[in-house]
Amino acid sequence: MGGRPSSPLDKRQQQHLRDQVEVLLRSFLPQYRLQLAASVLQQISRELVPQELAGSQLLPSKKLPRVREHRGPLTQLRGHPPQWQPTFCVLRGNGHLEWFSRREEFENGGRPLGSTALTGYTVLTCQREYLRLLDTLCPDASGDHTQEEPDPLLEMPVSFPLFLQHPFRRHLCLSAATAEAQRAWRLALQGGIRLRGTVLQRSQAPAAHAFLEAVRLYRQHRGHFGHDDLTLGSDAEVLTAVLMRDLLPELRAQTQPGLRGAGRARAWAWTELLDAVHAAVLAGASAGLRAFQPEKDELLSALERTIRPDVDQMMRLRGRVAGKLRTAVQGPLESCLRGKVDAQLPRVSQTLLSIVEAALAAVQTLLAQGMDRLCRHLRANPSGARLRREVHSFGEMPWDPELMQTCFREAERSQGRLEQLAVPFGFLGARSLVFGAQDLAQQLMADAVATFLQLADQCLTSALDCHQAAQQLEKVRGRVLKKFWSDSGSALRRFVRGWQLCVFLPFVRSQLEPRCRAELREFEGDVLAVGSPALTIEGVYEDVIRGALLQRIDGELKKALGASDVSCTRDGCSEAAWGQAGADEETEAQRGTCAKQPGSCTEVQPLCPLLPPRTFRS
């Protein structure tokens, strides 16, 4: 595996990539501006709608979902030619993996030998599976593997490997000393990959929603319908993935024939070349988005000032245009829904419901076990360091990769079924969906834990003896489980509803193109007369399709959830705050800053002197 690209990126190639990034930004930013306006309009209109139904029952956790830091010795394949060498790895709270030659270099504040953001990586723990993957990356046209260079991966079989594979970046080949260390690292790395990947999806900021919509519509205008895992990552990482996907065929044709070595050596060289291209594109996308940031901030402020006074008029006009457009496209839309959606909707609904129900059932079991354990320890030992440790462990449950794996694994098991949606609907977002289910499980666990600790601290007073205090905790346990059941039902419905739209909305749009495109021109003048970028005829058209889909989705969910006796009536519940301290955490992550770690939340005052000080603080 000593092969390397025949040449690094020269100045001409670097300039070509910069030009490609500029072309992307020139096409993308106008769409982004339109979606920023649409997101501001949507946010303001939601504020004006009365909230008829109650919100979440659980208290929102003050702890931000962050990657739990992990560190320890590993063996790494690195160098030219690559060799297995001892290394000390550190997984940072912002989802960056760093590696040092020795522990002492890390402890003394030395610079790492290398680092990478975990966005987009996949962890493999089977050496044979990884070697098969390498064989597919850069196939040897001659089929003659007799002259391959010595392969360290085969020369030294790895007992506990950790292969980090990326479609557009250099692979990382690591090995742990024991199966226990391998498992701990795998869970930590998978957590970092997930939380870096869903930073935009977890954000409640209009700018994050606008960015994701702009990427979807940008790709849609280029003929790529269907939700895609390309939208995992920060804003710059997403744009980089979009461009890398477009560049890949050209890169293969122009560079693979010139790579030195054979077989897996060429594959290794190919990943190094991709890494150089990815780094150049990412640098250009990051610079372009940073340059756009002042304009974006000014635009958001201006949109707020101009849209809010006229929002009622704009929404009335939107409704009138939507009514006319609905009549115009009703025939082909209904034909598409009856012929290609209605028959598939029950199967997709059941698939999504089973995924989330299994994950949330595992959360409820884990939560109940944790609360039961605290009640037992309070009865047996109402004071002392052991109870304090138990309370701390309970508070850290949502961020413990080993404990939460029982919940996450339920969502992971469904990825194969989700990938089957690619053929009929062009849905390529199976990984995003699984990550979303895991984020939801972690959010509900965090909220439930925070609620239990808050209520426990309020009900335990100095007038209670140990037995009475334990009884009070058991009552709190019951209250928390009821609140969890209510919130999980609401979250289940929102999650399934949203992901059904992700599956079906792009598919229906692709089926109606270009048949209904001509109908839009007839009503474009009505929308343009408003003079606001927040209203576009394409946005109204999507609202019409979305409304027709939601009627069917809600009807199917009502049947499915009624049959499974799951209460999900609070469809109007507001989304719980989850994870973002600012408008664009993804941009801050790209700049290398990070929010506070779990455990740094505001504390509540303890009320029960029976217990050690600060015992039931969340």
JSON list of C-alpha atoms in Angstrom, two decimals, residues 235-385:
[
{"chain": "A", "resi": 235, "resn": "ASP", "atom": "CA", "xyz": [-22.92, 24.04, 5.73]},
{"chain": "A", "resi": 236, "resn": "ALA", "atom": "CA", "xyz": [-19.46, 24.00, 4.15]},
{"chain": "A", "resi": 237, "resn": "GLU", "atom": "CA", "xyz": [-19.19, 20.21, 4.46]},
{"chain": "A", "resi": 238, "resn": "VAL", "atom": "CA", "xyz": [-22.55, 19.75, 2.74]},
{"chain": "A", "resi": 239, "resn": "LEU", "atom": "CA", "xyz": [-21.62, 21.99, -0.20]},
{"chain": "A", "resi": 240, "resn": "THR", "atom": "CA", "xyz": [-18.30, 20.18, -0.43]},
{"chain": "A", "resi": 241, "resn": "ALA", "atom": "CA", "xyz": [-20.05, 16.81, -0.61]},
{"chain": "A", "resi": 242, "resn": "VAL", "atom": "CA", "xyz": [-22.42, 18.11, -3.29]},
{"chain": "A", "resi": 243, "resn": "LEU", "atom": "CA", "xyz": [-19.54, 19.28, -5.46]},
{"chain": "A", "resi": 244, "resn": "MET", "atom": "CA", "xyz": [-17.42, 16.20, -4.80]},
{"chain": "A", "resi": 245, "resn": "ARG", "atom": "CA", "xyz": [-20.28, 13.99, -5.98]},
{"chain": "A", "resi": 246, "resn": "ASP", "atom": "CA", "xyz": [-20.39, 15.99, -9.24]},
{"chain": "A", "resi": 247, "resn": "LEU", "atom": "CA", "xyz": [-16.60, 15.93, -9.68]},
{"chain": "A", "resi": 248, "resn": "LEU", "atom": "CA", "xyz": [-16.15, 12.23, -8.98]},
{"chain": "A", "resi": 249, "resn": "PRO", "atom": "CA", "xyz": [-16.72, 10.86, -12.53]},
{"chain": "A", "resi": 250, "resn": "GLU", "atom": "CA", "xyz": [-14.28, 13.38, -14.02]},
{"chain": "A", "resi": 251, "resn": "LEU", "atom": "CA", "xyz": [-11.69, 12.64, -11.33]},
{"chain": "A", "resi": 252, "resn": "ARG", "atom": "CA", "xyz": [-11.93, 8.90, -11.94]},
{"chain": "A", "resi": 253, "resn": "ALA", "atom": "CA", "xyz": [-11.55, 9.24, -15.68]},
{"chain": "A", "resi": 254, "resn": "GLN", "atom": "CA", "xyz": [-8.64, 11.68, -15.56]},
{"chain": "A", "resi": 255, "resn": "THR", "atom": "CA", "xyz": [-6.56, 10.48, -12.61]},
{"chain": "A", "resi": 256, "resn": "GLN", "atom": "CA", "xyz": [-7.11, 6.79, -11.88]},
{"chain": "A", "resi": 257, "resn": "PRO", "atom": "CA", "xyz": [-5.21, 5.59, -14.97]},
{"chain": "A", "resi": 258, "resn": "GLY", "atom": "CA", "xyz": [-2.13, 7.54, -13.84]},
{"chain": "A", "resi": 259, "resn": "LEU", "atom": "CA", "xyz": [-2.01, 6.25, -10.27]},
{"chain": "A", "resi": 260, "resn": "ARG", "atom": "CA", "xyz": [1.07, 4.26, -9.39]},
{"chain": "A", "resi": 261, "resn": "GLY", "atom": "CA", "xyz": [1.00, 0.79, -7.94]},
{"chain": "A", "resi": 262, "resn": "ALA", "atom": "CA", "xyz": [-1.58, -1.93, -8.41]},
{"chain": "A", "resi": 263, "resn": "GLY", "atom": "CA", "xyz": [-4.64, -3.24, -6.65]},
{"chain": "A", "resi": 264, "resn": "ARG", "atom": "CA", "xyz": [-4.99, -1.96, -3.12]},
{"chain": "A", "resi": 265, "resn": "ALA", "atom": "CA", "xyz": [-1.93, 0.25, -3.42]},
{"chain": "A", "resi": 266, "resn": "ARG", "atom": "CA", "xyz": [-3.74, 2.16, -6.18]},
{"chain": "A", "resi": 267, "resn": "ALA", "atom": "CA", "xyz": [-6.89, 2.30, -4.05]},
{"chain": "A", "resi": 268, "resn": "TRP", "atom": "CA", "xyz": [-4.89, 3.77, -1.16]},
{"chain": "A", "resi": 269, "resn": "ALA", "atom": "CA", "xyz": [-3.39, 6.34, -3.54]},
{"chain": "A", "resi": 270, "resn": "TRP", "atom": "CA", "xyz": [-6.85, 7.14, -4.86]},
{"chain": "A", "resi": 271, "resn": "THR", "atom": "CA", "xyz": [-8.14, 7.97, -1.36]},
{"chain": "A", "resi": 272, "resn": "GLU", "atom": "CA", "xyz": [-5.16, 10.26, -0.79]},
{"chain": "A", "resi": 273, "resn": "LEU", "atom": "CA", "xyz": [-5.87, 12.10, -4.02]},
{"chain": "A", "resi": 274, "resn": "LEU", "atom": "CA", "xyz": [-9.54, 12.43, -3.10]},
{"chain": "A", "resi": 275, "resn": "ASP", "atom": "CA", "xyz": [-8.50, 13.80, 0.28]},
{"chain": "A", "resi": 276, "resn": "ALA", "atom": "CA", "xyz": [-6.44, 16.54, -1.38]},
{"chain": "A", "resi": 277, "resn": "VAL", "atom": "CA", "xyz": [-9.32, 17.47, -3.68]},
{"chain": "A", "resi": 278, "resn": "HIS", "atom": "CA", "xyz": [-11.78, 17.41, -0.77]},
{"chain": "A", "resi": 279, "resn": "ALA", "atom": "CA", "xyz": [-9.54, 19.68, 1.32]},
{"chain": "A", "resi": 280, "resn": "ALA", "atom": "CA", "xyz": [-9.27, 22.21, -1.52]},
{"chain": "A", "resi": 281, "resn": "VAL", "atom": "CA", "xyz": [-13.02, 22.23, -2.14]},
{"chain": "A", "resi": 282, "resn": "LEU", "atom": "CA", "xyz": [-13.81, 22.48, 1.58]},
{"chain": "A", "resi": 283, "resn": "ALA", "atom": "CA", "xyz": [-11.44, 25.44, 1.97]},
{"chain": "A", "resi": 284, "resn": "GLY", "atom": "CA", "xyz": [-13.14, 27.21, -0.94]},
{"chain": "A", "resi": 285, "resn": "ALA", "atom": "CA", "xyz": [-16.66, 26.48, 0.29]},
{"chain": "A", "resi": 286, "resn": "SER", "atom": "CA", "xyz": [-15.79, 27.62, 3.84]},
{"chain": "A", "resi": 287, "resn": "ALA", "atom": "CA", "xyz": [-14.28, 30.85, 2.54]},
{"chain": "A", "resi": 288, "resn": "GLY", "atom": "CA", "xyz": [-17.28, 31.51, 0.31]},
{"chain": "A", "resi": 289, "resn": "LEU", "atom": "CA", "xyz": [-19.79, 30.98, 3.10]},
{"chain": "A", "resi": 290, "resn": "ARG", "atom": "CA", "xyz": [-17.76, 33.12, 5.50]},
{"chain": "A", "resi": 291, "resn": "ALA", "atom": "CA", "xyz": [-17.77, 35.90, 2.93]},
{"chain": "A", "resi": 292, "resn": "PHE", "atom": "CA", "xyz": [-21.54, 35.54, 2.59]},
{"chain": "A", "resi": 293, "resn": "GLN", "atom": "CA", "xyz": [-22.13, 35.65, 6.37]},
{"chain": "A", "resi": 294, "resn": "PRO", "atom": "CA", "xyz": [-22.33, 39.49, 6.74]},
{"chain": "A", "resi": 295, "resn": "GLU", "atom": "CA", "xyz": [-24.76, 39.67, 3.84]},
{"chain": "A", "resi": 296, "resn": "LYS", "atom": "CA", "xyz": [-26.82, 36.84, 5.36]},
{"chain": "A", "resi": 297, "resn": "ASP", "atom": "CA", "xyz": [-27.01, 38.58, 8.75]},
{"chain": "A", "resi": 298, "resn": "GLU", "atom": "CA", "xyz": [-28.08, 41.85, 7.13]},
{"chain": "A", "resi": 299, "resn": "LEU", "atom": "CA", "xyz": [-30.58, 40.04, 4.92]},
{"chain": "A", "resi": 300, "resn": "LEU", "atom": "CA", "xyz": [-32.20, 38.25, 7.87]},
{"chain": "A", "resi": 301, "resn": "SER", "atom": "CA", "xyz": [-32.61, 41.54, 9.74]},
{"chain": "A", "resi": 302, "resn": "ALA", "atom": "CA", "xyz": [-34.07, 43.26, 6.69]},
{"chain": "A", "resi": 303, "resn": "LEU", "atom": "CA", "xyz": [-36.46, 40.36, 6.04]},
{"chain": "A", "resi": 304, "resn": "GLU", "atom": "CA", "xyz": [-37.72, 40.50, 9.60]},
{"chain": "A", "resi": 305, "resn": "ARG", "atom": "CA", "xyz": [-38.43, 44.25, 9.26]},
{"chain": "A", "resi": 306, "resn": "THR", "atom": "CA", "xyz": [-40.16, 44.01, 5.89]},
{"chain": "A", "resi": 307, "resn": "ILE", "atom": "CA", "xyz": [-42.12, 40.76, 6.23]},
{"chain": "A", "resi": 308, "resn": "ARG", "atom": "CA", "xyz": [-43.63, 41.14, 9.71]},
{"chain": "A", "resi": 309, "resn": "PRO", "atom": "CA", "xyz": [-45.83, 44.21, 8.92]},
{"chain": "A", "resi": 310, "resn": "ASP", "atom": "CA", "xyz": [-47.24, 42.58, 5.77]},
{"chain": "A", "resi": 311, "resn": "VAL", "atom": "CA", "xyz": [-47.38, 38.95, 6.84]},
{"chain": "A", "resi": 312, "resn": "ASP", "atom": "CA", "xyz": [-51.19, 38.74, 6.96]},
{"chain": "A", "resi": 313, "resn": "GLN", "atom": "CA", "xyz": [-51.54, 40.12, 3.44]},
{"chain": "A", "resi": 314, "resn": "MET", "atom": "CA", "xyz": [-48.82, 37.81, 2.15]},
{"chain": "A", "resi": 315, "resn": "MET", "atom": "CA", "xyz": [-50.40, 34.73, 3.68]},
{"chain": "A", "resi": 316, "resn": "ARG", "atom": "CA", "xyz": [-53.83, 35.63, 2.25]},
{"chain": "A", "resi": 317, "resn": "LEU", "atom": "CA", "xyz": [-52.33, 36.03, -1.20]},
{"chain": "A", "resi": 318, "resn": "ARG", "atom": "CA", "xyz": [-50.44, 32.78, -0.79]},
{"chain": "A", "resi": 319, "resn": "GLY", "atom": "CA", "xyz": [-53.68, 31.04, 0.08]},
{"chain": "A", "resi": 320, "resn": "ARG", "atom": "CA", "xyz": [-55.50, 32.45, -2.97]},
{"chain": "A", "resi": 321, "resn": "VAL", "atom": "CA", "xyz": [-52.72, 31.45, -5.36]},
{"chain": "A", "resi": 322, "resn": "ALA", "atom": "CA", "xyz": [-52.49, 28.01, -3.74]},
{"chain": "A", "resi": 323, "resn": "GLY", "atom": "CA", "xyz": [-56.22, 27.49, -4.26]},
{"chain": "A", "resi": 324, "resn": "LYS", "atom": "CA", "xyz": [-56.01, 28.34, -7.96]},
{"chain": "A", "resi": 325, "resn": "LEU", "atom": "CA", "xyz": [-52.89, 26.25, -8.43]},
{"chain": "A", "resi": 326, "resn": "ARG", "atom": "CA", "xyz": [-54.44, 23.31, -6.58]},
{"chain": "A", "resi": 327, "resn": "THR", "atom": "CA", "xyz": [-57.31, 23.31, -9.04]},
{"chain": "A", "resi": 328, "resn": "ALA", "atom": "CA", "xyz": [-54.96, 23.50, -12.00]},
{"chain": "A", "resi": 329, "resn": "VAL", "atom": "CA", "xyz": [-52.75, 20.55, -10.97]},
{"chain": "A", "resi": 330, "resn": "GLN", "atom": "CA", "xyz": [-55.35, 18.45, -9.18]},
{"chain": "A", "resi": 331, "resn": "GLY", "atom": "CA", "xyz": [-55.77, 15.97, -12.01]},
{"chain": "A", "resi": 332, "resn": "PRO", "atom": "CA", "xyz": [-52.16, 14.89, -12.51]},
{"chain": "A", "resi": 333, "resn": "LEU", "atom": "CA", "xyz": [-51.40, 15.20, -8.77]},
{"chain": "A", "resi": 334, "resn": "GLU", "atom": "CA", "xyz": [-54.26, 12.94, -7.72]},
{"chain": "A", "resi": 335, "resn": "SER", "atom": "CA", "xyz": [-53.40, 10.48, -10.50]},
{"chain": "A", "resi": 336, "resn": "CYS", "atom": "CA", "xyz": [-49.81, 10.29, -9.22]},
{"chain": "A", "resi": 337, "resn": "LEU", "atom": "CA", "xyz": [-50.86, 9.89, -5.60]},
{"chain": "A", "resi": 338, "resn": "ARG", "atom": "CA", "xyz": [-53.40, 7.18, -6.35]},
{"chain": "A", "resi": 339, "resn": "GLY", "atom": "CA", "xyz": [-51.17, 5.29, -8.74]},
{"chain": "A", "resi": 340, "resn": "LYS", "atom": "CA", "xyz": [-47.75, 5.51, -7.08]},
{"chain": "A", "resi": 341, "resn": "VAL", "atom": "CA", "xyz": [-48.10, 6.62, -3.45]},
{"chain": "A", "resi": 342, "resn": "ASP", "atom": "CA", "xyz": [-51.28, 5.21, -1.92]},
{"chain": "A", "resi": 343, "resn": "ALA", "atom": "CA", "xyz": [-50.25, 1.57, -2.34]},
{"chain": "A", "resi": 344, "resn": "GLN", "atom": "CA", "xyz": [-46.80, 2.17, -0.77]},
{"chain": "A", "resi": 345, "resn": "LEU", "atom": "CA", "xyz": [-47.83, 4.49, 2.05]},
{"chain": "A", "resi": 346, "resn": "PRO", "atom": "CA", "xyz": [-48.87, 1.78, 4.57]},
{"chain": "A", "resi": 347, "resn": "ARG", "atom": "CA", "xyz": [-45.62, -0.13, 4.13]},
{"chain": "A", "resi": 348, "resn": "VAL", "atom": "CA", "xyz": [-43.47, 2.99, 4.51]},
{"chain": "A", "resi": 349, "resn": "SER", "atom": "CA", "xyz": [-45.51, 4.11, 7.54]},
{"chain": "A", "resi": 350, "resn": "GLN", "atom": "CA", "xyz": [-45.10, 0.78, 9.28]},
{"chain": "A", "resi": 351, "resn": "THR", "atom": "CA", "xyz": [-41.37, 0.71, 8.53]},
{"chain": "A", "resi": 352, "resn": "LEU", "atom": "CA", "xyz": [-40.81, 4.15, 10.03]},
{"chain": "A", "resi": 353, "resn": "LEU", "atom": "CA", "xyz": [-43.08, 3.53, 12.99]},
{"chain": "A", "resi": 354, "resn": "SER", "atom": "CA", "xyz": [-41.37, 0.27, 13.87]},
{"chain": "A", "resi": 355, "resn": "ILE", "atom": "CA", "xyz": [-37.96, 1.96, 13.81]},
{"chain": "A", "resi": 356, "resn": "VAL", "atom": "CA", "xyz": [-38.88, 4.74, 16.21]},
{"chain": "A", "resi": 357, "resn": "GLU", "atom": "CA", "xyz": [-41.14, 2.68, 18.44]},
{"chain": "A", "resi": 358, "resn": "ALA", "atom": "CA", "xyz": [-38.37, 0.13, 19.04]},
{"chain": "A", "resi": 359, "resn": "ALA", "atom": "CA", "xyz": [-35.82, 2.85, 19.84]},
{"chain": "A", "resi": 360, "resn": "LEU", "atom": "CA", "xyz": [-38.17, 4.71, 22.20]},
{"chain": "A", "resi": 361, "resn": "ALA", "atom": "CA", "xyz": [-39.23, 1.49, 23.94]},
{"chain": "A", "resi": 362, "resn": "ALA", "atom": "CA", "xyz": [-35.55, 0.83, 24.64]},
{"chain": "A", "resi": 363, "resn": "VAL", "atom": "CA", "xyz": [-35.21, 4.38, 26.02]},
{"chain": "A", "resi": 364, "resn": "GLN", "atom": "CA", "xyz": [-38.18, 3.86, 28.33]},
{"chain": "A", "resi": 365, "resn": "THR", "atom": "CA", "xyz": [-36.75, 0.58, 29.63]},
{"chain": "A", "resi": 366, "resn": "LEU", "atom": "CA", "xyz": [-33.35, 2.14, 30.25]},
{"chain": "A", "resi": 367, "resn": "LEU", "atom": "CA", "xyz": [-34.91, 5.18, 31.92]},
{"chain": "A", "resi": 368, "resn": "ALA", "atom": "CA", "xyz": [-37.06, 3.06, 34.24]},
{"chain": "A", "resi": 369, "resn": "GLN", "atom": "CA", "xyz": [-34.07, 0.91, 35.21]},
{"chain": "A", "resi": 370, "resn": "GLY", "atom": "CA", "xyz": [-32.05, 4.01, 36.04]},
{"chain": "A", "resi": 371, "resn": "MET", "atom": "CA", "xyz": [-34.79, 5.48, 38.22]},
{"chain": "A", "resi": 372, "resn": "ASP", "atom": "CA", "xyz": [-35.36, 2.13, 39.96]},
{"chain": "A", "resi": 373, "resn": "ARG", "atom": "CA", "xyz": [-31.67, 1.86, 40.73]},
{"chain": "A", "resi": 374, "resn": "LEU", "atom": "CA", "xyz": [-31.67, 5.30, 42.36]},
{"chain": "A", "resi": 375, "resn": "CYS", "atom": "CA", "xyz": [-34.69, 4.40, 44.50]},
{"chain": "A", "resi": 376, "resn": "ARG", "atom": "CA", "xyz": [-32.99, 1.21, 45.69]},
{"chain": "A", "resi": 377, "resn": "HIS", "atom": "CA", "xyz": [-29.79, 3.05, 46.61]},
{"chain": "A", "resi": 378, "resn": "LEU", "atom": "CA", "xyz": [-31.73, 5.71, 48.48]},
{"chain": "A", "resi": 379, "resn": "ARG", "atom": "CA", "xyz": [-33.43, 3.03, 50.60]},
{"chain": "A", "resi": 380, "resn": "ALA", "atom": "CA", "xyz": [-30.18, 1.19, 51.26]},
{"chain": "A", "resi": 381, "resn": "ASN", "atom": "CA", "xyz": [-27.73, 4.07, 51.67]},
{"chain": "A", "resi": 382, "resn": "PRO", "atom": "CA", "xyz": [-29.28, 7.56, 51.82]},
{"chain": "A", "resi": 383, "resn": "SER", "atom": "CA", "xyz": [-25.97, 9.34, 52.17]},
{"chain": "A", "resi": 384, "resn": "GLY", "atom": "CA", "xyz": [-22.40, 8.94, 51.15]},
{"chain": "A", "resi": 385, "resn": "ALA", "atom": "CA", "xyz": [-20.25, 8.89, 48.10]}
]
